[in-house]
Coordinates of C-alpha atoms and ligand atoms in Angstrom, one line a residue:
M1 CA 4.8 -12.4 16.2
D2 CA 3.7 -10.6 12.8
T3 CA 6.3 -10.4 9.8
I4 CA 7.2 -7.8 7.9
V5 CA 9.1 -7.7 4.4
S6 CA 10.2 -4.7 2.5
G7 CA 12.6 -4.0 0.1
M8 CA 14.5 -1.1 -1.7
R9 CA 15.9 -1.0 -5.1
P10 CA 19.6 -0.3 -4.6
T11 CA 19.8 3.6 -5.5
G12 CA 23.0 4.2 -3.8
R13 CA 23.3 6.9 -1.3
L14 CA 20.0 7.7 0.7
H15 CA 18.5 11.2 1.1
L16 CA 16.2 13.0 3.1
G17 CA 13.2 11.8 1.2
H18 CA 14.1 8.1 2.1
L19 CA 14.6 9.0 5.9
H20 CA 11.2 10.4 6.0
G21 CA 9.3 8.5 3.5
A22 CA 10.6 4.7 4.7
L23 CA 13.4 4.7 7.0
K24 CA 11.9 6.0 10.0
N25 CA 9.1 3.8 9.4
W26 CA 11.3 0.8 9.3
L27 CA 13.1 1.9 12.7
R28 CA 9.7 1.9 14.6
L29 CA 8.7 -1.5 12.7
Q30 CA 11.8 -3.3 13.8
E31 CA 11.0 -2.8 17.8
N32 CA 7.7 -4.5 17.3
Y33 CA 7.8 -7.0 14.3
R34 CA 10.1 -10.0 12.8
C35 CA 11.5 -7.9 10.0
Y36 CA 13.0 -8.6 6.7
F37 CA 14.5 -6.0 4.8
F38 CA 16.4 -6.5 1.7
V39 CA 18.1 -5.0 -1.3
A40 CA 16.2 -5.6 -4.2
D41 CA 18.9 -5.9 -6.6
W42 CA 17.1 -8.3 -9.2
H43 CA 14.5 -5.7 -9.5
A44 CA 16.9 -3.1 -10.2
L45 CA 18.0 -5.4 -13.3
T46 CA 14.5 -5.2 -14.6
T47 CA 15.3 -1.3 -15.9
D48 CA 19.0 -1.6 -15.9
Y49 CA 19.8 -5.0 -17.2
A50 CA 21.8 -3.0 -19.9
S51 CA 24.2 -0.8 -17.6
P52 CA 24.0 -3.2 -14.2
Q53 CA 27.5 -1.8 -13.4
G54 CA 26.0 0.8 -10.6
I55 CA 23.9 -2.0 -8.9
K56 CA 26.7 -3.5 -6.6
P57 CA 28.4 -0.3 -5.5
S58 CA 24.8 1.1 -4.9
T59 CA 24.1 -2.0 -2.7
S60 CA 26.9 -1.6 -0.4
E61 CA 26.2 2.5 0.0
M62 CA 22.5 1.8 0.7
V63 CA 23.2 -0.7 3.4
M64 CA 25.8 1.4 4.9
D65 CA 23.0 4.3 5.1
W66 CA 20.7 1.6 6.5
L67 CA 22.9 0.7 9.4
S68 CA 23.9 4.0 10.2
V69 CA 20.4 5.3 10.9
G70 CA 19.8 2.4 13.1
L71 CA 18.7 -0.6 11.5
D72 CA 19.7 -3.4 13.8
P73 CA 20.9 -6.4 12.5
H74 CA 20.5 -8.0 15.7
R75 CA 16.7 -7.4 15.3
S76 CA 16.2 -7.3 11.6
T77 CA 17.2 -9.6 9.0
I78 CA 19.1 -7.4 6.4
F79 CA 20.0 -9.1 3.2
R80 CA 20.5 -9.1 -0.6
Q81 CA 17.9 -10.4 -2.8
S82 CA 19.8 -12.0 -5.2
Q83 CA 21.7 -14.0 -2.6
V84 CA 18.7 -16.0 -1.7
K85 CA 17.9 -17.8 -4.9
E86 CA 14.7 -19.2 -3.7
H87 CA 13.0 -15.8 -4.7
A88 CA 13.6 -16.6 -8.0
E89 CA 12.3 -20.0 -8.0
L90 CA 9.0 -19.0 -6.2
H91 CA 8.6 -16.3 -8.7
L92 CA 8.8 -19.1 -11.4
F93 CA 5.9 -20.9 -9.8
F94 CA 3.9 -17.4 -9.3
S95 CA 4.7 -16.9 -13.0
M96 CA 2.8 -20.0 -14.0
I97 CA -0.2 -19.2 -12.1
T98 CA -0.5 -15.1 -12.6
P99 CA -2.7 -14.0 -15.8
V100 CA -0.8 -11.7 -18.1
P101 CA -3.7 -9.3 -18.0
W102 CA -3.2 -8.9 -14.1
L103 CA 0.2 -7.7 -15.3
E104 CA -0.7 -5.1 -18.0
R105 CA -3.3 -3.5 -15.9
N106 CA -0.8 -2.7 -13.2
P107 CA -0.8 1.2 -13.2
T108 CA 3.0 1.4 -12.3
Y109 CA 3.9 -0.6 -15.3
K110 CA 1.8 1.8 -17.4
D111 CA 3.6 4.8 -15.8
Q112 CA 7.0 3.5 -16.1
L113 CA 6.8 2.5 -19.3
K114 CA 5.7 6.1 -20.4
E115 CA 8.5 7.7 -18.2
L116 CA 11.3 5.8 -18.9
V117 CA 11.1 5.9 -23.0
E118 CA 14.8 5.9 -23.2
K119 CA 15.0 2.2 -22.1
D120 CA 13.3 -0.5 -24.0
L121 CA 11.2 -2.2 -21.3
S122 CA 9.1 -4.3 -23.6
T123 CA 10.9 -7.1 -21.4
Y124 CA 9.3 -10.4 -19.9
G125 CA 10.7 -9.3 -16.7
F126 CA 9.6 -5.8 -16.5
L127 CA 6.3 -6.8 -17.0
G128 CA 6.7 -9.5 -14.3
Y129 CA 8.4 -7.3 -11.7
P130 CA 5.4 -7.4 -9.4
V131 CA 5.5 -11.4 -9.6
L132 CA 9.1 -11.3 -8.4
Q133 CA 7.5 -8.8 -5.7
A134 CA 5.0 -11.3 -4.9
A135 CA 7.5 -14.2 -4.3
D136 CA 9.7 -11.7 -2.2
I137 CA 7.1 -11.1 0.2
T138 CA 5.5 -14.4 0.2
I139 CA 8.9 -16.4 0.5
Y140 CA 8.9 -15.1 4.5
K141 CA 5.1 -15.6 5.0
A142 CA 4.7 -11.8 5.6
N143 CA 1.4 -10.6 7.1
K144 CA 2.6 -6.8 6.3
V145 CA 4.2 -5.1 3.7
P146 CA 5.1 -1.3 4.5
V147 CA 5.3 0.7 1.4
G148 CA 4.3 4.0 -0.1
V149 CA 1.0 4.3 -2.1
D150 CA 2.7 3.9 -5.1
Q151 CA 3.7 0.5 -4.4
A152 CA 0.1 -0.3 -3.1
P153 CA -0.8 -2.2 -6.2
H154 CA 1.8 -4.5 -6.0
V155 CA 0.9 -5.8 -2.8
E156 CA -2.5 -5.8 -4.1
L157 CA -1.5 -8.0 -6.8
T158 CA 0.4 -10.1 -4.4
R159 CA -2.7 -10.8 -2.6
E160 CA -4.3 -11.8 -5.8
I161 CA -1.5 -14.3 -6.5
V162 CA -1.5 -15.7 -3.0
R163 CA -5.1 -16.2 -3.5
R164 CA -4.9 -18.1 -6.6
F165 CA -1.9 -20.5 -5.5
N166 CA -3.7 -21.2 -2.1
Q167 CA -6.9 -22.1 -4.1
I168 CA -5.4 -24.0 -6.8
Y169 CA -2.9 -26.1 -4.5
R170 CA -3.0 -25.8 -1.1
P171 CA -3.4 -23.0 1.4
I172 CA 0.2 -22.4 2.7
F173 CA 0.6 -18.4 2.5
P174 CA -1.3 -15.7 4.5
E175 CA -2.6 -12.7 2.4
P176 CA -0.3 -9.9 3.2
E177 CA -1.7 -6.7 4.0
V178 CA -0.3 -3.3 2.9
L179 CA 1.1 -1.1 5.9
L180 CA 0.9 2.0 4.1
T181 CA 3.7 4.6 5.1
E182 CA 2.4 7.9 6.4
A183 CA 5.4 9.7 4.2
Q184 CA 5.9 13.2 5.4
K185 CA 6.5 15.2 2.0
V186 CA 9.9 16.1 1.5
P187 CA 10.4 18.4 -1.3
G188 CA 13.9 18.6 -3.1
L189 CA 15.9 21.7 -3.5
D190 CA 13.7 22.7 -6.7
G191 CA 10.6 22.2 -5.0
R192 CA 9.9 18.8 -7.3
K193 CA 9.7 15.6 -5.4
M194 CA 13.2 14.8 -4.0
S195 CA 14.9 12.4 -6.1
K196 CA 18.8 11.5 -6.9
S197 CA 17.9 11.7 -10.5
Y198 CA 16.5 15.4 -10.2
N199 CA 19.7 16.5 -8.7
N200 CA 17.9 18.4 -6.0
A201 CA 18.5 16.0 -3.0
V202 CA 20.0 16.5 0.5
F203 CA 22.0 13.3 1.2
L204 CA 22.2 11.8 4.6
S205 CA 25.7 11.7 4.3
D206 CA 26.3 15.1 2.8
T207 CA 28.7 17.2 5.1
P208 CA 27.4 19.9 7.7
Q209 CA 28.8 22.5 4.9
E210 CA 27.0 20.5 1.9
I211 CA 24.1 20.8 3.9
D212 CA 24.1 24.1 4.5
Q213 CA 24.9 25.4 0.8
K214 CA 22.1 22.9 -0.6
L215 CA 19.5 24.3 2.0
S216 CA 20.6 27.8 1.8
R217 CA 19.7 28.2 -1.9
M218 CA 16.7 25.6 -1.8
M219 CA 13.4 27.1 -3.4
T220 CA 11.2 29.4 -1.1
D221 CA 7.8 31.2 -2.0
P222 CA 8.3 32.3 -5.6
A223 CA 6.0 35.4 -4.4
R224 CA 8.9 36.8 -2.3
V225 CA 10.9 38.3 -4.8
R226 CA 12.3 41.2 -2.8
R227 CA 13.0 41.0 1.0
T228 CA 10.5 43.4 1.5
D229 CA 7.7 41.1 -0.4
P230 CA 5.5 39.4 2.1
G231 CA 5.4 35.4 1.7
E232 CA 3.3 32.6 2.3
P233 CA 4.9 29.6 4.2
E234 CA 2.6 27.0 2.6
K235 CA 3.6 27.8 -0.7
C236 CA 7.1 27.7 0.2
P237 CA 9.3 24.2 -0.4
A238 CA 12.0 25.1 2.3
F239 CA 8.9 25.5 5.0
Q240 CA 8.0 21.8 4.7
L241 CA 11.3 21.3 6.3
H242 CA 10.7 23.6 9.0
K243 CA 7.5 21.6 9.6
I244 CA 9.5 18.6 10.1
Y245 CA 12.6 19.9 12.0
C246 CA 11.6 23.0 13.5
T247 CA 9.9 23.6 17.3
P248 CA 6.3 24.5 17.4
E249 CA 7.6 28.0 18.8
E250 CA 10.1 28.6 15.8
I251 CA 7.4 27.6 13.1
A252 CA 5.2 30.0 14.7
E253 CA 7.9 32.8 14.6
V254 CA 8.8 32.1 10.9
S255 CA 5.4 32.0 9.6
T256 CA 4.5 35.4 11.1
G257 CA 7.8 36.5 10.0
C258 CA 7.3 35.6 6.7
R259 CA 3.9 36.9 6.2
T260 CA 4.7 40.1 7.2
A261 CA 8.1 40.5 5.7
G262 CA 9.8 40.6 9.1
I263 CA 12.3 38.0 7.8
G264 CA 14.5 37.4 5.1
C265 CA 14.4 34.0 3.7
L266 CA 18.0 33.3 4.4
D267 CA 17.5 33.8 8.1
C268 CA 14.6 32.0 8.2
K269 CA 16.3 28.7 6.5
K270 CA 19.0 29.3 9.0
V271 CA 16.4 28.5 11.7
M272 CA 15.9 25.0 10.1
I273 CA 19.3 24.2 8.8
K274 CA 20.7 24.2 12.3
H275 CA 18.4 21.1 13.2
V276 CA 19.0 19.3 10.0
I277 CA 22.5 19.4 10.5
E278 CA 21.9 18.6 14.2
D279 CA 19.7 15.7 13.6
L280 CA 21.9 14.0 11.2
A281 CA 25.0 14.1 13.4
P282 CA 24.7 11.0 15.0
F283 CA 24.3 9.4 11.4
R284 CA 27.3 10.9 10.1
E285 CA 29.5 9.5 13.2
Q286 CA 28.1 5.9 12.7
R287 CA 28.5 6.4 9.0
A288 CA 32.4 7.3 9.2
R289 CA 32.8 4.3 11.8
Y290 CA 31.6 2.0 8.6
E291 CA 33.7 3.7 6.0
K292 CA 36.4 3.0 8.0
D293 CA 35.2 -0.8 8.1
P294 CA 33.4 -1.7 5.4
E295 CA 34.0 -5.3 5.8
Q296 CA 31.4 -4.7 8.8
V297 CA 28.6 -3.9 6.1
E298 CA 29.6 -7.1 4.1
A299 CA 29.2 -9.3 7.2
V300 CA 25.8 -7.8 8.0
L301 CA 24.8 -8.8 4.7
T302 CA 26.5 -12.4 4.8
T303 CA 24.7 -13.0 8.1
G304 CA 21.5 -12.0 6.7
N305 CA 21.5 -13.7 3.6
A306 CA 22.0 -16.9 5.7
I307 CA 19.1 -16.2 8.0
A308 CA 16.8 -15.3 5.2
H309 CA 17.9 -18.6 3.1
E310 CA 16.9 -20.9 5.8
K311 CA 13.4 -19.6 6.0
A312 CA 13.2 -19.3 2.3
A313 CA 14.4 -22.8 2.1
E314 CA 11.8 -23.8 4.4
T315 CA 9.0 -22.2 2.5
M316 CA 10.4 -23.6 -0.8
V317 CA 9.9 -27.3 0.7
E318 CA 6.2 -26.6 1.6
V319 CA 5.7 -24.9 -2.0
R320 CA 7.3 -28.0 -4.0
E321 CA 5.2 -30.5 -2.2
A322 CA 2.0 -28.7 -2.5
V323 CA 2.6 -28.5 -6.4
G324 CA 3.6 -31.9 -6.4
L325 CA 6.8 -32.0 -7.5
Ligands
LIG1 N1 9.1 -2.5 -5.7 C1 9.7 -1.6 -4.6 C2 10.0 -0.5 -4.7 O1 10.2 -0.1 -5.9 C3 10.9 -2.6 -4.1 C4 10.3 -4.0 -3.8 C5 10.9 -4.9 -4.2 C6 9.8 -4.4 -2.4 N2 10.5 -6.1 -3.4 C7 9.8 -6.1 -2.5 C8 9.0 -3.6 -1.6 C9 9.0 -6.7 -1.5 C10 8.0 -4.3 -0.5 C11 8.3 -5.8 -0.8 O2 10.0 0.4 -4.0
SF4_2 FE1 9.9 30.3 3.2 FE2 11.0 31.2 5.2 FE3 11.2 32.4 3.0 FE4 9.1 32.2 3.9 S1 10.7 33.5 4.9 S2 9.5 32.1 1.7 S3 8.8 30.3 4.9 S4 12.1 30.2 3.6

């Protein structure tokens, strides 16, 4: 059976973008693979080292969402990176053999340096972000890594590091492959990418009222200024959600309605909002149970940490032996 490893930085409550981007994919994968899913809390520290207070609470919120959506701790190993110290040791071994120019060339690194100007990211740890990620992946001897396109360069770097390690010492790691996540595009309320920091997200844990309020004022085709102006669904961010949630008949009907100005935007959105609320109902029920008993989430992590640790420790015996220490 192939092994899958994937992680998420702890961002707190998850939104529809996470659900359709990564989580639905994880749910499918856990049926057919040995899966390790973890909270990349050390990775969060690379950008938030100066204000780390949010990391721990965000971890609990995020794992609560994972479990409520159906990640199953009996199938998948769910754990916290910082609780499996072997990741740090393997990261150190990898850092010895990784040429700095490989890291400086990394497109994500260059983008983030430009984007996060308010933070001082001229640190050793931030440059080494993909080296730690390589350790996360290889310590479980993963064959496949499900990530979005933005993370593909990191998995590519992992392969290069693995090749170099296997060549210099002894071949102990498989070269992991990217399993590109076919992410369904979920625009945020303002039409930009859905993101907590843009304040345009619908959270999985929002109440039906909140979902209704948020989606009712979601951006539509800007050409429809008046009710009598015809619109074009493909230019409407809200319609992206229709495409995910509505039946083919409903989609056809609102499309025609939009193009002929036969339907108003609010009525059009109502058709979709109903589905979003219904679709999240089982999630809300499950989450309410965990909220009453947060210890359960901690217990899942404690068990997962132990299982991950066992495998990671096994790999490290081999690594130390291969390097000759
Ligand atoms: N860098 C990933 C992200 O930002 C998170 C991550 C850390 C990860 N380690 C990983 C993803 C290992 C896959 C495998 O989304
Ligand atoms: Fe979007 Fe529907 Fe309004 Fe058309 S009618 S712009 S698809 S919300």
